[in-house]
JSON list of C-alpha atoms and ligand atoms in Angstrom, two decimals:
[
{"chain": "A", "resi": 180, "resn": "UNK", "atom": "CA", "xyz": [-12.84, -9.16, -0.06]},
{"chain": "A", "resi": 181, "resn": "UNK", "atom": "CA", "xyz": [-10.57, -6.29, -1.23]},
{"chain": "A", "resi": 182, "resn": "UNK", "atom": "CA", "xyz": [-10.13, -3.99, 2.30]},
{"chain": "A", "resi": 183, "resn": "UNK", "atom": "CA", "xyz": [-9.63, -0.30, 0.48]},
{"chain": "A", "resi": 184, "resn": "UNK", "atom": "CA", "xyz": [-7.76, 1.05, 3.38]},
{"chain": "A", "resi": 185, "resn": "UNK", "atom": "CA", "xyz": [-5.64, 4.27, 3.46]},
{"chain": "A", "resi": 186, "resn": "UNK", "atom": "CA", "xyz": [-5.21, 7.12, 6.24]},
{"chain": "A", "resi": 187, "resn": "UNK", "atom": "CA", "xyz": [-7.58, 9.77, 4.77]},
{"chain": "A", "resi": 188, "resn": "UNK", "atom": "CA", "xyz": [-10.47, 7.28, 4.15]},
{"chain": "A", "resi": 189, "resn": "UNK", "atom": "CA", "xyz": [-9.36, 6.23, 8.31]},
{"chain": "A", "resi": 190, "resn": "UNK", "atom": "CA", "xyz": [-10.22, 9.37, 9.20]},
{"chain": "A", "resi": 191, "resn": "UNK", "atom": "CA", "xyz": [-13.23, 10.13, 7.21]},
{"chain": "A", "resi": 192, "resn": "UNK", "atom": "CA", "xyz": [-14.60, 6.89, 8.35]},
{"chain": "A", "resi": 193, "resn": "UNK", "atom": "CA", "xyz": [-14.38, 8.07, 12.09]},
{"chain": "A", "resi": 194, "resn": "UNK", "atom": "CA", "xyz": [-16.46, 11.32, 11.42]},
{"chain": "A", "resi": 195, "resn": "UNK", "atom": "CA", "xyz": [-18.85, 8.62, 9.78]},
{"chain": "A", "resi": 196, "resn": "UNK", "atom": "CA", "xyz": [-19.07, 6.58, 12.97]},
{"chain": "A", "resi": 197, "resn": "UNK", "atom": "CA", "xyz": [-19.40, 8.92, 15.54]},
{"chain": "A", "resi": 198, "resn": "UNK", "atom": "CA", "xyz": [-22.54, 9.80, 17.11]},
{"chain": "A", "resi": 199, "resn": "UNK", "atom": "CA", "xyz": [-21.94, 12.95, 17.64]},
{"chain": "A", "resi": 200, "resn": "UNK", "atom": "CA", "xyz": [-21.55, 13.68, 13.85]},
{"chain": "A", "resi": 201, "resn": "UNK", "atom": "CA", "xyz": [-24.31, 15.56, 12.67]},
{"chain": "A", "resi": 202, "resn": "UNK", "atom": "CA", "xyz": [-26.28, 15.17, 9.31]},
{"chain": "A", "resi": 203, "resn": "UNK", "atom": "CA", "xyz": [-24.45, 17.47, 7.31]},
{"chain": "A", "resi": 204, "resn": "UNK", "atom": "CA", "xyz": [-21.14, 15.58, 8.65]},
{"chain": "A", "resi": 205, "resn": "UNK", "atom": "CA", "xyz": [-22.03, 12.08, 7.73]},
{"chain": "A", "resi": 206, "resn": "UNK", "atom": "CA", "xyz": [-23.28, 13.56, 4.44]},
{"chain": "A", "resi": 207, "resn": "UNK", "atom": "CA", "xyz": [-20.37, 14.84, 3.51]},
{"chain": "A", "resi": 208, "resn": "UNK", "atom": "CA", "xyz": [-17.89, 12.34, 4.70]},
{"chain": "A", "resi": 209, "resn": "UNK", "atom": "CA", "xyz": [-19.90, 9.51, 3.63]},
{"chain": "A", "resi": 210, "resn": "UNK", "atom": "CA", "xyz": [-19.19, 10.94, -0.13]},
{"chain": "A", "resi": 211, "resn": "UNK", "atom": "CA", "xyz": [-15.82, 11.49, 0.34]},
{"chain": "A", "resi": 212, "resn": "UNK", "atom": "CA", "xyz": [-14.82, 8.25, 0.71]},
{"chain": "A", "resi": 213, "resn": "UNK", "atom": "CA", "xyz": [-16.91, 6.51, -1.88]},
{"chain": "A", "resi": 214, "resn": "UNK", "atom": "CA", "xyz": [-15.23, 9.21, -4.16]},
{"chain": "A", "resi": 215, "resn": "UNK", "atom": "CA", "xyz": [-11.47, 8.61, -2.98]},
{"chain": "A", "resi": 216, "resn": "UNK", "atom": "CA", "xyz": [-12.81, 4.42, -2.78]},
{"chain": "A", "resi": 217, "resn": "UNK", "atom": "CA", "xyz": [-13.25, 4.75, -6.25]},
{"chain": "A", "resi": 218, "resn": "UNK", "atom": "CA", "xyz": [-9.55, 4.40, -7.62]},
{"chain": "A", "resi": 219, "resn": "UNK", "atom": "CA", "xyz": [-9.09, 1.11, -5.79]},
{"chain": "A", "resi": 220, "resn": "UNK", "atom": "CA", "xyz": [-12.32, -0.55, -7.13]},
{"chain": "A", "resi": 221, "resn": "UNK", "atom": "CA", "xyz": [-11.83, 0.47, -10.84]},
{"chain": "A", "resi": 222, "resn": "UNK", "atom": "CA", "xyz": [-8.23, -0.25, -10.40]},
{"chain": "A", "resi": 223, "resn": "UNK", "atom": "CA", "xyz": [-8.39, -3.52, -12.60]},
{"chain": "A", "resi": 224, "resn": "UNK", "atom": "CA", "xyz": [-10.79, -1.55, -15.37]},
{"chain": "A", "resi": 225, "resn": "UNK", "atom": "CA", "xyz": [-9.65, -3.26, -19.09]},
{"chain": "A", "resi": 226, "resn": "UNK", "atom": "CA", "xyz": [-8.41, -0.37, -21.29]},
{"chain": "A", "resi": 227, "resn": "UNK", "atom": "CA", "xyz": [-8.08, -0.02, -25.36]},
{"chain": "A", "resi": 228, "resn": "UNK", "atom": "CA", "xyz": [-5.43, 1.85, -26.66]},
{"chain": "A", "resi": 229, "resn": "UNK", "atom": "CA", "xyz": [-6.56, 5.01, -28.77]},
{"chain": "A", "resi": 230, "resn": "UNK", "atom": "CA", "xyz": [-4.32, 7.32, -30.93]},
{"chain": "A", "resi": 231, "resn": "UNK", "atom": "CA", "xyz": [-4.06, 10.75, -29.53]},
{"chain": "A", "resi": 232, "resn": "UNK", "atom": "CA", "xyz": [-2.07, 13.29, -31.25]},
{"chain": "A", "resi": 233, "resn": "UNK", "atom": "CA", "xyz": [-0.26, 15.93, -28.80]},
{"chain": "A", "resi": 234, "resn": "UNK", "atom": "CA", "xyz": [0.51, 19.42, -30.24]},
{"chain": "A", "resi": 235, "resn": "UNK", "atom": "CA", "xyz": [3.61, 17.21, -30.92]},
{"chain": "A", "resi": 236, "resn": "UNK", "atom": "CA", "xyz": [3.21, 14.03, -32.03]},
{"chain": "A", "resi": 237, "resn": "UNK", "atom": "CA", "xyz": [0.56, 11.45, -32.59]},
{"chain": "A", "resi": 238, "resn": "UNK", "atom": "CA", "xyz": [1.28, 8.84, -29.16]},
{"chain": "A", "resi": 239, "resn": "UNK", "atom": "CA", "xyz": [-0.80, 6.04, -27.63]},
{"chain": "A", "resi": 240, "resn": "UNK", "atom": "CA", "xyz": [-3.75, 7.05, -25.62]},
{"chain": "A", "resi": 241, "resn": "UNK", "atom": "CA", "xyz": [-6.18, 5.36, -23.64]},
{"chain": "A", "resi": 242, "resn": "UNK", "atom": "CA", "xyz": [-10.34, 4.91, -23.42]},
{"chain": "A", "resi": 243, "resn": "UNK", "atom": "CA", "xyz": [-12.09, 2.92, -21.09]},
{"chain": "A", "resi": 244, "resn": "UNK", "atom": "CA", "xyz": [-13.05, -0.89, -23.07]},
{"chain": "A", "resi": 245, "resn": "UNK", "atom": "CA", "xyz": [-16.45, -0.85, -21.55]},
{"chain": "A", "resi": 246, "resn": "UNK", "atom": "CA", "xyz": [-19.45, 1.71, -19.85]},
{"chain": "A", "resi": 247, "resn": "UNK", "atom": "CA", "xyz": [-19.95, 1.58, -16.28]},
{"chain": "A", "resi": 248, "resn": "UNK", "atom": "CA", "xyz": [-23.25, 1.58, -14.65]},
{"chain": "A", "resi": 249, "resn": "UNK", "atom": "CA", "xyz": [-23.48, 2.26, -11.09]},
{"chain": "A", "resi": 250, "resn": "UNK", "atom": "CA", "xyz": [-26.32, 0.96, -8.97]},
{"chain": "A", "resi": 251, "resn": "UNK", "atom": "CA", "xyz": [-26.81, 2.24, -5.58]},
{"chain": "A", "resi": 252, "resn": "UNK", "atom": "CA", "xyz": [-29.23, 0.27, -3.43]},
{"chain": "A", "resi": 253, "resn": "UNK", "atom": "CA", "xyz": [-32.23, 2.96, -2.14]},
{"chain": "A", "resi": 254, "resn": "UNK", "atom": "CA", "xyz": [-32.00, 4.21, 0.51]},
{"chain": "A", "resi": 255, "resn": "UNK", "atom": "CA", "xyz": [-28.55, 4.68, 1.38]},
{"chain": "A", "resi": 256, "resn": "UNK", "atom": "CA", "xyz": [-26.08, 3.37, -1.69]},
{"chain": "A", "resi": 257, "resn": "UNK", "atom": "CA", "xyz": [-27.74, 7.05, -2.41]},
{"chain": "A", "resi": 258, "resn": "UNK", "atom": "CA", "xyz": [-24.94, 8.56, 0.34]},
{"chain": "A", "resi": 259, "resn": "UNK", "atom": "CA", "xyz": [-22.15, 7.04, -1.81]},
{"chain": "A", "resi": 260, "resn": "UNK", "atom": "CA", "xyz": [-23.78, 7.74, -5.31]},
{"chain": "A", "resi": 261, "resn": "UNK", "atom": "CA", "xyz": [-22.10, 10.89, -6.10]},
{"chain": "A", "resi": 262, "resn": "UNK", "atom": "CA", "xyz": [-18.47, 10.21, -4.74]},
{"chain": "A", "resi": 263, "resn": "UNK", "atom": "CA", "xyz": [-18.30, 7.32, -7.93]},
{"chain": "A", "resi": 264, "resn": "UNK", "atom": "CA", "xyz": [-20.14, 9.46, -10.74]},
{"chain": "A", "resi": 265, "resn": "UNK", "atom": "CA", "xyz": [-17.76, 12.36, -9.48]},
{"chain": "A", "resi": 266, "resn": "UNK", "atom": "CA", "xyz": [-14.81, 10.20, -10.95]},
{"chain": "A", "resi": 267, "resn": "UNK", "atom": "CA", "xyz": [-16.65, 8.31, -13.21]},
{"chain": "A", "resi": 268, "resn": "UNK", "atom": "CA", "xyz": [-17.57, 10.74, -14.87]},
{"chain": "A", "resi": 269, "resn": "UNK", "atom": "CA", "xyz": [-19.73, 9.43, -18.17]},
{"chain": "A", "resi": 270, "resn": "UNK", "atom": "CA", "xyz": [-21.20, 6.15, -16.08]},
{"chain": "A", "resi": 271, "resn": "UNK", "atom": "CA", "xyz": [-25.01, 5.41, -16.62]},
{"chain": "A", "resi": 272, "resn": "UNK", "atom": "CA", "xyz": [-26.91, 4.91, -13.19]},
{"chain": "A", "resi": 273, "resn": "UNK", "atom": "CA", "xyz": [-29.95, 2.36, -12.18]},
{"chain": "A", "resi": 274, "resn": "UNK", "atom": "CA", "xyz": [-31.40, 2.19, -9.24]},
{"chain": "A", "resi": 275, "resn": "UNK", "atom": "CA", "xyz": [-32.29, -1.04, -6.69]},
{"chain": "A", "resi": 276, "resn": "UNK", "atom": "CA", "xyz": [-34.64, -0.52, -3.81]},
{"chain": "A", "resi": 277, "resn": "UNK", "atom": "CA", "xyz": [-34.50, -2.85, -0.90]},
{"chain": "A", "resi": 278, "resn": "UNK", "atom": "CA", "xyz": [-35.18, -2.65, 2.51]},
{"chain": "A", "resi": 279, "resn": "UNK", "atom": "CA", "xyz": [-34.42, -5.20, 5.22]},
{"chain": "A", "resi": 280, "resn": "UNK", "atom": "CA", "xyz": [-37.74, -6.74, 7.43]},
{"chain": "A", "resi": 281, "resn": "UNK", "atom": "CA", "xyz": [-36.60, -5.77, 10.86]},
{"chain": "A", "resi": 282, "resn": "UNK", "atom": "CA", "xyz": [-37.96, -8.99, 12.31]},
{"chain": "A", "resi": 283, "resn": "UNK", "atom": "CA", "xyz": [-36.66, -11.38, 10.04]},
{"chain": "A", "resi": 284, "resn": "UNK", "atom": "CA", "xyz": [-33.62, -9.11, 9.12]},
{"chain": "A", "resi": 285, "resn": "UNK", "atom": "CA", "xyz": [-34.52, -10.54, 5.34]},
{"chain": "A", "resi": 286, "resn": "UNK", "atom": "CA", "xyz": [-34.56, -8.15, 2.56]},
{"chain": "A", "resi": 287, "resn": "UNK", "atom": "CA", "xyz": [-37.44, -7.07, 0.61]},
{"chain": "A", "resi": 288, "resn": "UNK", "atom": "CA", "xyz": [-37.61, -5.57, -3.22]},
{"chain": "A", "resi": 289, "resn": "UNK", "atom": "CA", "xyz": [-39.87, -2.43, -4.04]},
{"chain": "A", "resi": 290, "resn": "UNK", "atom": "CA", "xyz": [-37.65, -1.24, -6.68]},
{"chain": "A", "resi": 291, "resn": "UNK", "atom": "CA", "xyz": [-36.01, -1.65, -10.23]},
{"chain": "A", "resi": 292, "resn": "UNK", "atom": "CA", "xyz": [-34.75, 0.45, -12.76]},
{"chain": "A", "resi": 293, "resn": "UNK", "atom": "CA", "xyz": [-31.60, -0.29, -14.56]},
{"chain": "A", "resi": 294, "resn": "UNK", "atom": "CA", "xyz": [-30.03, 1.06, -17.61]},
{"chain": "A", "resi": 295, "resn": "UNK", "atom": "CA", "xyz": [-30.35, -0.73, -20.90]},
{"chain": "A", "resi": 296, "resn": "UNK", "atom": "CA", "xyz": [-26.54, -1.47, -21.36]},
{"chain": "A", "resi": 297, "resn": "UNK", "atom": "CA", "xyz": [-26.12, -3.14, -18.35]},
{"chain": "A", "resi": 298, "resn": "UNK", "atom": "CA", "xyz": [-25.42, -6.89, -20.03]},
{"chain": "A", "resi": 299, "resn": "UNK", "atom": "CA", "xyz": [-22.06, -4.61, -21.99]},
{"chain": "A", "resi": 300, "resn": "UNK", "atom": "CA", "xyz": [-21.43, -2.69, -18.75]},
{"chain": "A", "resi": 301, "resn": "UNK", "atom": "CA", "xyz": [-19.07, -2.68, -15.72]},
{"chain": "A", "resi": 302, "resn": "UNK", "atom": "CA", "xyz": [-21.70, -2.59, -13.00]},
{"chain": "A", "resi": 303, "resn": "UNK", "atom": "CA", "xyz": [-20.68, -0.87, -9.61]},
{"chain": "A", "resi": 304, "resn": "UNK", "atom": "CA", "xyz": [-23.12, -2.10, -6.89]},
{"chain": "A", "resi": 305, "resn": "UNK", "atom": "CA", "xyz": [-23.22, -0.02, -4.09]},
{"chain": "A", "resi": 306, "resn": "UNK", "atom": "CA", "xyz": [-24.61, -0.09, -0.53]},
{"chain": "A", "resi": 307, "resn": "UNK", "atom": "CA", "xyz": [-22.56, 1.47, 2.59]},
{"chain": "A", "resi": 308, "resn": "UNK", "atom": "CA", "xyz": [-23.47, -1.21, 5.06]},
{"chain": "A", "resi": 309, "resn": "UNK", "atom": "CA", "xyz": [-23.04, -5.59, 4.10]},
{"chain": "A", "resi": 310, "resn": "UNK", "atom": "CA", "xyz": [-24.88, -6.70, 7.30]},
{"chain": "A", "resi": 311, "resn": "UNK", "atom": "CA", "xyz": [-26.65, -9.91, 6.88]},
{"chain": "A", "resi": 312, "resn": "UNK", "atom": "CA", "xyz": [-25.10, -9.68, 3.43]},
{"chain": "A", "resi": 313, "resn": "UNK", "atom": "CA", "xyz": [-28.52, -10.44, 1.92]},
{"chain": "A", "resi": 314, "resn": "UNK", "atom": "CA", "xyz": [-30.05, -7.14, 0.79]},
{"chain": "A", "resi": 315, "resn": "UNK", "atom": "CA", "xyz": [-26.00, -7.17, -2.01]},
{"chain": "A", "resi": 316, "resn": "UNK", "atom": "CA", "xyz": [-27.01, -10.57, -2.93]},
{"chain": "A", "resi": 317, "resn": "UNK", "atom": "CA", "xyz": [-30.40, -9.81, -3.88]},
{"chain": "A", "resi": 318, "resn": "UNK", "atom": "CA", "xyz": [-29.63, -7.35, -5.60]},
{"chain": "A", "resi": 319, "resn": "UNK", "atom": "CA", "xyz": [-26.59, -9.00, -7.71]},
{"chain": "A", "resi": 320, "resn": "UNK", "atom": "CA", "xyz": [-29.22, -11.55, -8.06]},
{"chain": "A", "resi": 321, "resn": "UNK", "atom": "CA", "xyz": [-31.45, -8.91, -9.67]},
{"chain": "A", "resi": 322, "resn": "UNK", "atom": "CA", "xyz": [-28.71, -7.56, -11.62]},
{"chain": "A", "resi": 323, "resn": "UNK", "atom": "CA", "xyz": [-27.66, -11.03, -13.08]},
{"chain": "A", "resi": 324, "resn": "UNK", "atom": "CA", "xyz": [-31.13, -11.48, -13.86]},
{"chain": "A", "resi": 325, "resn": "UNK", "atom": "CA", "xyz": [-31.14, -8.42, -15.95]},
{"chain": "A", "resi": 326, "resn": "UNK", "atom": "CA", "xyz": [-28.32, -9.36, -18.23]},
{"chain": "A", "resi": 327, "resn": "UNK", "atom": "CA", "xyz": [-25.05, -8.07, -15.90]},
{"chain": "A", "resi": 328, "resn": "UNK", "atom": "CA", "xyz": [-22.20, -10.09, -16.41]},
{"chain": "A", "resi": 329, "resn": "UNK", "atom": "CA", "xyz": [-18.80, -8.14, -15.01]},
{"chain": "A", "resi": 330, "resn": "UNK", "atom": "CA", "xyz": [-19.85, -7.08, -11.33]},
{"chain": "A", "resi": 331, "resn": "UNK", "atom": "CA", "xyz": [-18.25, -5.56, -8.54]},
{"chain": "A", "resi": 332, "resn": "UNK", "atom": "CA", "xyz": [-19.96, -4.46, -5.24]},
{"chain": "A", "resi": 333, "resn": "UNK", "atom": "CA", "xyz": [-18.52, -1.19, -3.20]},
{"chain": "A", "resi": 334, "resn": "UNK", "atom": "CA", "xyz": [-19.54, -1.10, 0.82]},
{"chain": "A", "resi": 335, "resn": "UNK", "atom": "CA", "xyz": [-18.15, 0.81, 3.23]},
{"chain": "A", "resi": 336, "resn": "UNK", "atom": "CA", "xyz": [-18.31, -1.23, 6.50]},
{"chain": "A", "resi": 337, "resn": "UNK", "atom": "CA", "xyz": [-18.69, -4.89, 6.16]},
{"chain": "A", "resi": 338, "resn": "UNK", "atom": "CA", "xyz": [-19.46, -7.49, 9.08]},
{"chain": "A", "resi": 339, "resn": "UNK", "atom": "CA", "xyz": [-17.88, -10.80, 8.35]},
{"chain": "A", "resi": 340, "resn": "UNK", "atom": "CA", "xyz": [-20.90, -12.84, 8.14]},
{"chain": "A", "resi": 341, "resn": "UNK", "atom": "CA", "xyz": [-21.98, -10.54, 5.33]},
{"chain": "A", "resi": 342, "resn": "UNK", "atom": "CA", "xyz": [-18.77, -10.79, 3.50]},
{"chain": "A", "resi": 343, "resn": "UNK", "atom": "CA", "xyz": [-19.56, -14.79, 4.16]},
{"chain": "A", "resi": 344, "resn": "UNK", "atom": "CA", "xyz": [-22.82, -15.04, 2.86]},
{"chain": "A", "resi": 345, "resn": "UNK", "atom": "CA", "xyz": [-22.46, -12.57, -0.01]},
{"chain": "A", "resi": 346, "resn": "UNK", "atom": "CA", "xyz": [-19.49, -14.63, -1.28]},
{"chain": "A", "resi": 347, "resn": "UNK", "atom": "CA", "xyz": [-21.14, -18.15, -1.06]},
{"chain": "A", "resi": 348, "resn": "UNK", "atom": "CA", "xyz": [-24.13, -16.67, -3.01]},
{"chain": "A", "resi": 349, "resn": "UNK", "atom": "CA", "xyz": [-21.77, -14.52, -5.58]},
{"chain": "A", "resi": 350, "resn": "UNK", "atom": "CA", "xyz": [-18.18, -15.78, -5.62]},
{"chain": "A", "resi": 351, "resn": "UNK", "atom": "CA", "xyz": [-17.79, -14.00, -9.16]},
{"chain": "A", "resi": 352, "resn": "UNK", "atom": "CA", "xyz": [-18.36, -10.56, -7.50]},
{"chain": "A", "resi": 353, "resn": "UNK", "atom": "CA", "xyz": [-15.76, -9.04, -5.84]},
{"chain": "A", "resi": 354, "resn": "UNK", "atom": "CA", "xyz": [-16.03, -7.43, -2.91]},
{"chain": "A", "resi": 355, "resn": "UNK", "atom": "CA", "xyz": [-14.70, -4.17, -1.54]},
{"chain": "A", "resi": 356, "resn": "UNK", "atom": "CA", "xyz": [-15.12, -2.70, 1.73]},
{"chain": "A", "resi": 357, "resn": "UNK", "atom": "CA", "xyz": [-13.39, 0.49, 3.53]},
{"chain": "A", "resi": 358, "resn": "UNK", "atom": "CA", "xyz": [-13.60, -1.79, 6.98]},
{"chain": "A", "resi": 359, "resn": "UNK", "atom": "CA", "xyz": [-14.06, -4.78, 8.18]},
{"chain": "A", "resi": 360, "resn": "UNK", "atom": "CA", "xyz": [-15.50, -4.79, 11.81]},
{"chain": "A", "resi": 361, "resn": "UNK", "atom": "CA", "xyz": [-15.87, -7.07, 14.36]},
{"chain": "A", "resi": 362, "resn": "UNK", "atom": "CA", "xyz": [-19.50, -8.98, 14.13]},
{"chain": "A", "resi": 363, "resn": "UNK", "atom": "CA", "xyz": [-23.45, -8.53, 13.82]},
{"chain": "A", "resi": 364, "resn": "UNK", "atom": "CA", "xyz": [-25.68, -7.51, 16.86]},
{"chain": "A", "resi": 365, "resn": "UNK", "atom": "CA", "xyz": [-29.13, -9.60, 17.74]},
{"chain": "A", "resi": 366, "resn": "UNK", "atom": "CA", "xyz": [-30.29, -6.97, 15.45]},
{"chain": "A", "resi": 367, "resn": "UNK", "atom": "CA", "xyz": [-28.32, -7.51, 12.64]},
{"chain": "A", "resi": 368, "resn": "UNK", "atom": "CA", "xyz": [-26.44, -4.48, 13.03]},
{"chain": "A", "resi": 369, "resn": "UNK", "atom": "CA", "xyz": [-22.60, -4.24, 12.43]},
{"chain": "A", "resi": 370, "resn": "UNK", "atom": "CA", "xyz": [-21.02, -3.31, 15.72]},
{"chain": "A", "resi": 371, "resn": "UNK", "atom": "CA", "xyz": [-19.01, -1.19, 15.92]},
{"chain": "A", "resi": 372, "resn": "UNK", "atom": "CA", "xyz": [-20.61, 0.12, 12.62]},
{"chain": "A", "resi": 373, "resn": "UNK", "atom": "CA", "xyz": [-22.33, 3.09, 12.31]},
{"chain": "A", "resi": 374, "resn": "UNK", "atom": "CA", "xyz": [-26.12, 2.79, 13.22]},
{"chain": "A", "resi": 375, "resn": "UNK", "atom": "CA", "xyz": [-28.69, 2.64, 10.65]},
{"chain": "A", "resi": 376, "resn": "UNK", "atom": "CA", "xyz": [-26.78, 4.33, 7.47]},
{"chain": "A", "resi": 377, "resn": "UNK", "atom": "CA", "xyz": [-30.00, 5.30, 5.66]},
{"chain": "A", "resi": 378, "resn": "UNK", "atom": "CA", "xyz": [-31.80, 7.19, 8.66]},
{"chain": "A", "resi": 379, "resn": "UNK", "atom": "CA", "xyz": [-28.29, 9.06, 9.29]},
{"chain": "A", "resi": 380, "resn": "UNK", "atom": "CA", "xyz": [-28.10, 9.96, 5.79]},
{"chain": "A", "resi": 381, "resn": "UNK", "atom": "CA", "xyz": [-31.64, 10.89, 5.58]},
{"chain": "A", "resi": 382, "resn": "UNK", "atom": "CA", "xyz": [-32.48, 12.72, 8.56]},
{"chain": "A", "resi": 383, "resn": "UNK", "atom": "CA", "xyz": [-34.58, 10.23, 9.17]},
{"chain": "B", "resi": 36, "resn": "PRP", "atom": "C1", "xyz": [-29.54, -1.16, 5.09]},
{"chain": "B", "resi": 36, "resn": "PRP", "atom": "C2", "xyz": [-28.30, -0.99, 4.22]},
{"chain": "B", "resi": 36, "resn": "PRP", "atom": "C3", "xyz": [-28.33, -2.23, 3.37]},
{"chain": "B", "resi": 36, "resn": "PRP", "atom": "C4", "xyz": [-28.90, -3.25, 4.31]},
{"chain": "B", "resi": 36, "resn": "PRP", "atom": "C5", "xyz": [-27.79, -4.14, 4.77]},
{"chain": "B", "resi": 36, "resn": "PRP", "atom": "O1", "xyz": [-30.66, -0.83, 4.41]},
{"chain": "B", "resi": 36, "resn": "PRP", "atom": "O2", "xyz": [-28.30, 0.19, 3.49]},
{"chain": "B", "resi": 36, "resn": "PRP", "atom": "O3", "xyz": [-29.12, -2.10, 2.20]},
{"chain": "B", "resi": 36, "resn": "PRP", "atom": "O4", "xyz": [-29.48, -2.55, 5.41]},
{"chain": "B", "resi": 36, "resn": "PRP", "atom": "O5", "xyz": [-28.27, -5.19, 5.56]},
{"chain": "B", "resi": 36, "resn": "PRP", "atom": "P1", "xyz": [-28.13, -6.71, 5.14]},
{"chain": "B", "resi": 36, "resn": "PRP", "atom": "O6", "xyz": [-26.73, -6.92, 4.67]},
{"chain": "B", "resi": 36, "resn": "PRP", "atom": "O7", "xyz": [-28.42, -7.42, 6.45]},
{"chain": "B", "resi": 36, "resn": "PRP", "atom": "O8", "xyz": [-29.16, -7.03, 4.11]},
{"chain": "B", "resi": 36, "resn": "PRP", "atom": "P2", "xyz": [-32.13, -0.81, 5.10]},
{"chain": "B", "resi": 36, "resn": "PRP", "atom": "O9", "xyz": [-32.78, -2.13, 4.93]},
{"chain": "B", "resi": 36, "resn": "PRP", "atom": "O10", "xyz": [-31.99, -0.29, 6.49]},
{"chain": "B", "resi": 36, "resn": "PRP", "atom": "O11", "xyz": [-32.92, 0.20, 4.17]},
{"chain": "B", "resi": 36, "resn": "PRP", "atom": "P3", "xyz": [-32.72, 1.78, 3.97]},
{"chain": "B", "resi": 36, "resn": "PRP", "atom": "O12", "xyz": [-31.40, 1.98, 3.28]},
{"chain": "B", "resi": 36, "resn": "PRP", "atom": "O13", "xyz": [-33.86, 2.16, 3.10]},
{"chain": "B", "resi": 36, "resn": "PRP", "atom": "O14", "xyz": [-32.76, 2.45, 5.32]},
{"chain": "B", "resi": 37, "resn": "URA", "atom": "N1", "xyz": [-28.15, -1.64, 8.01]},
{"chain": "B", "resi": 37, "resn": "URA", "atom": "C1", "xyz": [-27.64, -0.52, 8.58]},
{"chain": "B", "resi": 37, "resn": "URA", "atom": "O1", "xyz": [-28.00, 0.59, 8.16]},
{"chain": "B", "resi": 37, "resn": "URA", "atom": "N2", "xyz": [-26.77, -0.66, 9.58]},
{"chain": "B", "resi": 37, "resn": "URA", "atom": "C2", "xyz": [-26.36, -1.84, 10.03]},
{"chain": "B", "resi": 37, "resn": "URA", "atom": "O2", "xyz": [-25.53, -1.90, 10.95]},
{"chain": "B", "resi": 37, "resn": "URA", "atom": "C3", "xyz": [-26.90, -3.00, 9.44]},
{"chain": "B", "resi": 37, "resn": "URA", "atom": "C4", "xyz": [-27.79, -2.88, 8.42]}
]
C-alpha cells in the first residue's frame, strides 16, 4: 500500500474526522483531497510521445497511452468522485453499488454500470473507507469480471486488516490510502476513522 501523505491532505483529513465538522465541511474536504490524491496515484501513468509544434518550433509533446475510467463505489466513492474527474479531466466514469450487511459486516451488490472501454482503460477504483476490505475486493472482482486489466484502488483511510485482505484477494492492484489507522472496531469500523463516510456525506 502506497500511503499518499503530505501536510495539506494532513490537515484536510482532520476537518474530515472531526465530529464537529458539519456536512458542508466533510463535503468539501472530502473532495479536496481525492483531487490533490490524484497526482500520486496517476503518478506511474505510461505516456506516448506526440509532436507539438510551439509558435517556435515543432518539440516532443506528451498524451496519455491509455483512457481512464473511474469507478466510485455508491454511496460514498461518490464524496471523492469529483476531486479525480477535476484532474482527470477526459476520464469515462462507471458506477459499483455495494453496501456492507451490518451483521455480517459482508458486502452486498445492487449495482453495475461500467463503461464499455474498461478492458483498454486505466481503472481508478474508489471508496473513502477499506474496512473489512471486502466491499474493494468485490468490486475489483466485478471489475476483472468485466474485462479490466490495469487497476488501481484510491481510499482515504485504510484499517490494516483491510489493506490485508484486499491484497491477498488482489495483489495486482495497488493500493493507495491518505492514512493508515490503527485497527477495526466489533463493528467493523476503522477507529480512529471517521464514522460511517456515506451517512456523513449524505446527510444521512
Ligand atoms: C462503506 C464504505 C465502503 C465499505 C467499507 O460503505 O463506503 O464501501 O463500507 O467496508 P468494508 O471494507 O468492510 O467492506 P457502506 O457499506 O456503509 O455503504 P454506503 O456507502 O452506501 O453507506
Ligand atoms: N464504512 C464506513 O463508512 N466507515 C467505517 O469505519 C467502516 C466502514
Amino acid at each position: 500500500m502506497t500511503l499518499v501523505d503530505h501536510p495539506i491532505i494532513r490537515e484536510r483529513l482532520t476537518h474530515i474526522r472531526s465530529v464537529d465538522s458539519a456536512t458542508a465541511e466533510f463535503r468539501y474536504a472530502l473532495h479536496d483531497v481525492a483531487r490533490l490524491m490524484t497526482f500520486e496515484v496517476t503518478k506511474d501513468l505510461e505516456t506516448t510521445i506526440i509532436e507539438v509544434e510551439t509558435p517556435l518550433k515543432k518539440t516532443d509533446g506528451y498524451d496519455l497511452e491509455r483512457p481512464i475510467v473511474l469507478v466510485p463505489i455508491l454511496r460514498a466513492g461518490v464524496g471523492m468522485l469529483n476531486g479525480f474527474a477535476e484532474i482527470l479531466t477526459e476520464a469515462s466514469v462507471g458506477y459499483i453499488g455495494l453496501y456492507r450487511n451490518e451483521e455480517t459486516h459482508q458486502p452486498h451488490s445492487y449495482y453495475c454500470k461500467l463503461p464499455a472501454n474498461i478492458a483498454e482503460a486505466e481503472v481508478i477504483l474508489i471508496d473513502p473507507m477499506l474496512a473489512t476490505g471486502g466491499s474493494a475486493a468485490d468490486a475489483a472482482d466485478e471489475l476483472k469480471k468485466a474485462g479490466a486489466e490495469r487497476l488501481r484502488f484510491a481510499c482515504l483511510i485504510a484499517a490494516p486488516e483491510g489493506v490485508a485482505a484486499f491484497e491477498e484477494r488482489h495483489p495486482d492492484i495497488p493500493v493507495f490510502a491518505a492514512a493508515l489507522d490503527e485497527r477495526l472496531d466489533e463493528n467493523a469500523y476503522i477507529i480512529p476513522g471517521l464514522g460511517d463516510a456515506g451517512d456523513r456525506y449524505f446527510g444521512t
